[in-house]
Coordinates of C-alpha atoms in Angstrom, one line a residue:
X30 CA 130.3 78.1 29.0
X31 CA 129.9 81.5 27.2
X32 CA 127.5 79.9 24.7
X33 CA 125.3 78.6 27.5
X34 CA 125.2 82.1 29.1
X35 CA 124.3 83.7 25.8
X36 CA 121.4 81.3 25.1
X37 CA 119.8 81.3 28.5
X38 CA 117.0 83.9 28.8
X39 CA 116.1 85.5 32.2
X40 CA 112.5 86.0 31.3
X41 CA 109.8 85.6 28.7
X42 CA 107.1 87.8 27.3
X43 CA 103.5 86.5 27.2
X44 CA 101.8 88.0 24.2
X45 CA 98.3 86.9 25.4
X46 CA 95.2 86.5 23.4
X47 CA 95.0 89.9 21.6
X48 CA 96.8 93.2 21.2
X49 CA 93.6 95.3 21.2
X50 CA 93.2 97.2 24.4
X51 CA 89.4 97.3 24.1
X52 CA 89.2 93.5 23.7
X53 CA 91.7 93.0 26.5
X54 CA 89.4 95.0 28.8
X55 CA 86.4 92.9 27.8
X56 CA 88.4 89.7 28.3
X57 CA 89.6 90.9 31.7
X58 CA 86.0 91.4 32.9
X59 CA 84.8 88.1 31.5
X60 CA 87.8 86.1 32.9
X61 CA 87.5 87.8 36.3
X62 CA 83.8 86.9 36.6
X63 CA 84.6 83.3 35.5
X64 CA 87.5 83.0 38.0
X65 CA 85.4 84.4 40.9
X66 CA 82.5 82.0 40.1
X67 CA 85.1 79.1 39.8
X68 CA 86.7 79.9 43.2
X69 CA 83.4 80.5 45.0
X70 CA 81.7 77.5 43.4
X71 CA 84.5 75.0 44.1
X72 CA 85.1 76.4 47.6
X73 CA 81.4 76.2 48.3
X74 CA 81.3 72.6 47.1
X75 CA 84.2 71.7 49.4
X76 CA 82.5 73.3 52.4
X77 CA 79.1 71.6 51.7
X78 CA 80.8 68.2 51.5
X79 CA 82.8 68.9 54.6
X80 CA 80.0 70.2 56.7
X81 CA 77.2 67.7 55.7
X82 CA 77.8 64.3 57.3
X83 CA 75.5 62.6 54.7
X84 CA 78.0 63.5 52.0
X85 CA 81.0 61.9 53.8
X86 CA 81.1 59.1 51.2
X87 CA 83.8 58.1 48.7
X88 CA 82.0 59.7 45.8
X89 CA 81.9 63.1 47.5
X90 CA 85.4 62.6 48.9
X91 CA 86.7 62.4 45.3
X92 CA 84.4 65.3 44.3
X93 CA 85.9 67.5 47.0
X94 CA 89.4 66.8 45.7
X95 CA 88.2 67.6 42.2
X96 CA 87.0 71.0 43.4
X97 CA 90.4 71.5 45.1
X98 CA 92.2 70.7 41.8
X99 CA 90.0 73.0 39.9
X100 CA 90.7 75.9 42.3
X101 CA 94.4 75.2 42.1
X102 CA 94.3 74.7 38.3
X103 CA 92.5 77.9 37.6
X104 CA 94.7 79.9 40.1
X105 CA 97.9 78.7 38.4
X106 CA 96.9 80.4 35.2
X107 CA 94.1 83.0 35.6
X108 CA 95.6 85.6 38.0
X109 CA 98.7 86.1 35.8
X110 CA 96.4 86.2 32.7
X111 CA 94.3 88.9 34.4
X112 CA 97.4 90.9 35.3
X113 CA 98.7 90.8 31.8
X114 CA 95.4 91.9 30.3
X115 CA 95.7 95.2 32.4
X116 CA 99.4 96.0 31.9
X117 CA 101.6 96.8 29.0
X118 CA 104.5 94.9 30.5
X119 CA 103.8 91.2 30.1
X120 CA 107.0 89.8 31.3
X121 CA 107.3 86.5 33.3
X122 CA 110.5 85.3 34.8
X123 CA 112.2 82.1 33.6
X124 CA 111.6 80.5 37.0
X125 CA 108.0 81.7 37.2
X126 CA 107.3 80.4 33.7
X127 CA 108.5 76.9 34.4
X128 CA 106.8 76.9 37.8
X129 CA 103.6 77.7 36.1
X130 CA 104.2 75.0 33.6
X131 CA 104.9 72.5 36.4
X132 CA 101.7 73.2 38.3
X133 CA 99.7 73.3 35.1
X134 CA 100.9 69.8 34.1
X135 CA 100.8 68.4 37.6
X136 CA 97.2 69.4 38.3
X137 CA 96.1 68.4 34.8
X138 CA 97.5 64.8 35.1
X139 CA 96.2 64.5 38.7
X140 CA 92.8 65.4 37.5
X141 CA 92.9 62.8 34.8
X142 CA 93.6 60.0 37.3
X143 CA 91.1 61.5 39.8
X144 CA 88.4 61.3 37.1
X145 CA 89.5 57.6 36.6
X146 CA 89.1 57.0 40.3
X147 CA 85.6 58.5 40.2
X148 CA 84.6 56.2 37.3
X149 CA 85.9 53.2 39.3
X150 CA 83.9 54.4 42.3
X151 CA 80.7 54.5 40.1
X152 CA 81.5 51.0 38.8
X153 CA 81.8 49.5 42.3
X154 CA 78.7 51.3 43.5
X155 CA 76.5 50.1 40.6
X156 CA 78.0 46.7 39.7
X157 CA 79.1 45.5 43.2
X158 CA 76.9 47.5 45.7
X159 CA 77.1 44.8 48.4
X160 CA 80.9 45.0 48.4
X161 CA 81.1 48.7 48.1
X162 CA 81.8 49.6 51.7
X163 CA 84.6 47.1 51.8
X164 CA 86.2 47.8 48.4
X165 CA 85.9 51.6 48.6
X166 CA 87.3 51.9 52.1
X167 CA 88.7 55.1 53.4
X168 CA 92.3 53.8 53.2
X169 CA 91.8 52.7 49.5
X170 CA 90.2 56.1 48.6
X171 CA 93.1 57.9 50.2
X172 CA 95.5 55.7 48.2
X173 CA 93.8 56.6 45.0
X174 CA 94.0 60.3 45.8
X175 CA 97.7 60.0 46.8
X176 CA 98.4 58.0 43.6
X177 CA 96.8 60.7 41.5
X178 CA 98.9 63.5 43.0
X179 CA 102.1 61.4 43.0
X180 CA 101.7 60.5 39.3
X181 CA 100.8 64.0 38.4
X182 CA 103.9 65.4 40.3
X183 CA 106.3 62.9 38.8
X184 CA 104.9 63.3 35.3
X185 CA 105.2 67.1 35.5
X186 CA 108.7 67.0 37.0
X187 CA 110.0 64.9 34.1
X188 CA 108.3 67.3 31.7
X189 CA 109.8 70.4 33.2
X190 CA 113.3 68.9 33.6
X191 CA 113.4 68.1 29.9
X192 CA 112.0 71.5 28.9
X193 CA 114.5 73.3 31.1
X194 CA 117.4 71.8 29.1
X195 CA 116.3 73.7 26.0
X196 CA 118.2 76.7 24.9
X197 CA 116.6 79.9 23.6
X198 CA 118.6 82.1 21.2
X199 CA 116.5 84.4 18.9
X200 CA 113.4 85.3 20.8
X201 CA 111.8 85.2 24.3
X202 CA 108.2 86.1 23.1
X203 CA 105.6 83.4 23.9
X204 CA 102.6 83.6 21.6
X205 CA 100.2 82.4 24.2
X206 CA 98.6 83.7 27.5
X207 CA 100.5 81.2 29.7
X208 CA 103.6 79.0 29.7
X209 CA 102.4 76.0 27.8
X210 CA 104.8 73.4 26.2
X211 CA 104.1 74.0 22.5
X212 CA 104.7 77.7 22.3
X213 CA 107.9 77.4 24.4
X214 CA 109.1 74.6 22.1
X215 CA 108.7 77.0 19.2
X216 CA 111.2 79.4 20.8
X217 CA 114.0 76.9 21.2
X218 CA 117.0 77.1 18.9
X219 CA 118.1 73.5 19.7
X220 CA 116.7 70.2 18.4
X221 CA 113.4 69.6 20.2
X222 CA 112.5 66.2 18.6
X223 CA 113.5 64.2 21.7
X224 CA 111.6 66.5 24.1
X225 CA 108.5 66.3 21.8
X226 CA 108.6 62.5 21.8
X227 CA 108.9 62.5 25.6
X228 CA 106.0 64.9 26.0
X229 CA 103.8 62.9 23.6
X230 CA 104.6 59.6 25.5
X231 CA 103.8 61.2 28.9
X232 CA 100.6 62.9 27.7
X233 CA 99.6 60.0 25.6
X234 CA 100.1 57.4 28.3
X235 CA 98.3 59.5 30.9
X236 CA 95.3 60.0 28.6
X237 CA 95.2 56.4 27.4
X238 CA 95.5 54.8 30.9
X239 CA 92.9 57.1 32.4
X240 CA 90.5 56.9 29.4
X241 CA 90.8 53.1 29.3
X242 CA 90.0 52.9 33.0
X243 CA 87.0 55.2 32.5
X244 CA 85.8 53.4 29.4
X245 CA 86.0 49.9 30.9
X246 CA 84.3 51.1 34.1
X247 CA 81.4 52.5 32.1
X248 CA 81.1 49.4 29.8
X249 CA 80.6 47.3 32.9
X250 CA 78.2 49.9 34.3
X251 CA 76.2 49.9 31.0
X252 CA 76.0 46.1 31.0
X253 CA 74.7 46.1 34.6
X254 CA 72.2 48.9 34.0
X255 CA 70.7 47.1 31.0
X256 CA 70.0 44.1 33.2
X257 CA 68.0 46.3 35.6
X258 CA 64.3 45.7 35.0
X259 CA 62.8 48.7 36.8
X260 CA 62.7 52.1 35.1
X261 CA 63.4 53.9 38.3
X262 CA 66.5 51.8 38.9
X263 CA 67.9 52.6 35.5
X264 CA 67.1 56.3 35.9
X265 CA 68.9 56.3 39.3
X266 CA 72.0 54.6 37.8
X267 CA 72.2 56.9 34.9
X268 CA 71.7 60.0 37.0
X269 CA 74.6 58.9 39.2
X270 CA 76.9 58.8 36.2
X271 CA 75.5 61.6 34.0
X272 CA 77.4 64.5 35.7
X273 CA 80.7 62.6 35.7
X274 CA 80.3 61.6 32.0
X275 CA 79.6 65.2 31.0
X276 CA 82.7 66.5 33.0
X277 CA 84.9 63.7 31.5
X278 CA 83.7 64.5 27.9
X279 CA 84.4 68.2 28.2
X280 CA 87.8 67.8 29.9
X281 CA 89.2 65.0 27.8
X282 CA 87.8 66.5 24.5
X283 CA 89.7 69.7 24.9
X284 CA 92.9 68.0 26.2
X285 CA 93.0 65.5 23.3
X286 CA 92.3 68.3 20.8
X287 CA 95.2 70.3 22.1
X288 CA 97.9 67.8 23.0
X289 CA 97.5 64.5 21.1
X290 CA 98.5 65.9 17.7
X291 CA 101.8 66.9 15.9
X292 CA 103.3 70.2 17.1
X293 CA 103.3 71.4 13.4
X294 CA 99.6 71.4 13.4
X295 CA 99.5 73.9 16.3
X296 CA 97.4 76.8 15.3
X297 CA 97.4 80.0 17.4
X298 CA 93.7 80.8 17.3
X299 CA 92.1 77.4 17.7
X300 CA 94.5 76.1 20.3
X301 CA 94.3 79.3 22.4
X302 CA 90.5 79.0 22.5
X303 CA 90.8 75.4 23.6
X304 CA 93.4 76.4 26.2
X305 CA 91.0 79.1 27.6
X306 CA 88.3 76.5 27.8
X307 CA 90.2 73.9 29.8
X308 CA 92.2 76.3 32.0
X309 CA 89.6 79.0 32.8
X310 CA 86.1 77.8 31.8
X311 CA 86.1 74.1 32.9
X312 CA 87.1 74.8 36.5
X313 CA 83.9 77.0 36.6
X314 CA 81.7 74.4 34.9
X315 CA 82.6 71.5 37.2
X316 CA 80.8 72.7 40.4
X317 CA 77.8 73.7 38.3
X318 CA 77.7 70.3 36.6
X319 CA 78.1 68.3 39.8
X320 CA 75.7 70.5 41.9
X321 CA 72.9 71.5 39.6
X322 CA 72.3 67.9 38.4
X323 CA 72.8 66.4 41.9
X324 CA 69.9 66.2 44.3
X325 CA 72.1 65.1 47.2
X326 CA 74.1 68.3 47.0
X327 CA 71.0 70.4 46.7
X328 CA 69.5 68.6 49.7
X329 CA 72.7 69.1 51.7
X330 CA 72.7 72.8 50.9
X331 CA 69.1 73.0 52.1
X332 CA 69.9 71.2 55.3
X333 CA 72.9 73.5 56.0
X334 CA 70.8 76.6 55.4
X335 CA 68.0 75.2 57.6
X336 CA 70.5 74.5 60.4
X337 CA 71.9 78.0 60.1
X338 CA 68.4 79.5 60.3
X339 CA 67.5 77.3 63.3
X340 CA 70.6 78.3 65.2
X341 CA 69.9 82.0 64.4
X342 CA 66.4 81.7 65.8
X343 CA 67.7 79.8 68.8
X344 CA 70.1 82.6 69.6
X345 CA 67.4 85.3 69.1
X346 CA 65.1 83.5 71.6
X347 CA 67.9 83.3 74.2
X348 CA 68.5 87.1 74.0

């Protein structure tokens, strides 16, 4: 019992990205701007989809949840990172650290399966357009969303439970800017082999199942598109999938680079850059990717602005 008390830490210290105060200030400004753009962009996307009736389709239903996940994902990491960049005390409590780890894993896994659901939605829309309203019913879409959140929560809970059983003896200094699994595993004074295998299985199975779903969906889409004779039809099909493919490539590329490799190959600099990209930058990029390349979102924004202008003019005429 004494040994357990001696090896249990009450808090950790997040070393962050750099010890230079000048660089920390620059990073604070950059990350704050990115975070504000991310929150405003994703919130704006959710509001546009909610307010415009023409966007009440399965595709934009999934997109609104992607925006919600991106806001949550970024908020789980960025505010604490910003706080640490401005203060000399970079402590995070044991409970807060593992809570951050839980939400980070939960939201990441949920996003993987949400991206898979979006790929399947594109497959049905392009390959089986006549059956689309029946297949992609509201009930089925809600089931896919619920499944994504449920699998993410379960996966993350198992991960955190295994990680919380580790003991920490020599140090509580985390060489990272948030509570990620690899840096915390490095601090443990107990055998982490079993935990590492479990994490690899959970992360590997999540990435493989979701990637296989996305790959198979797009193989069928490609086969269908190649059969289309009209150039405009092919262009429309490709434009429907282009934004999603770009988002998938960026998200999965950084995740695979970071997690599907042996822990011994963990390098502080490269992995921190990858972590910054998928925790802070990607949530900002998604609303830009899905709005700037999407005519329907642009048209919806124009309609909403026109409606606001019309209502304003109507009020001015009344008074």
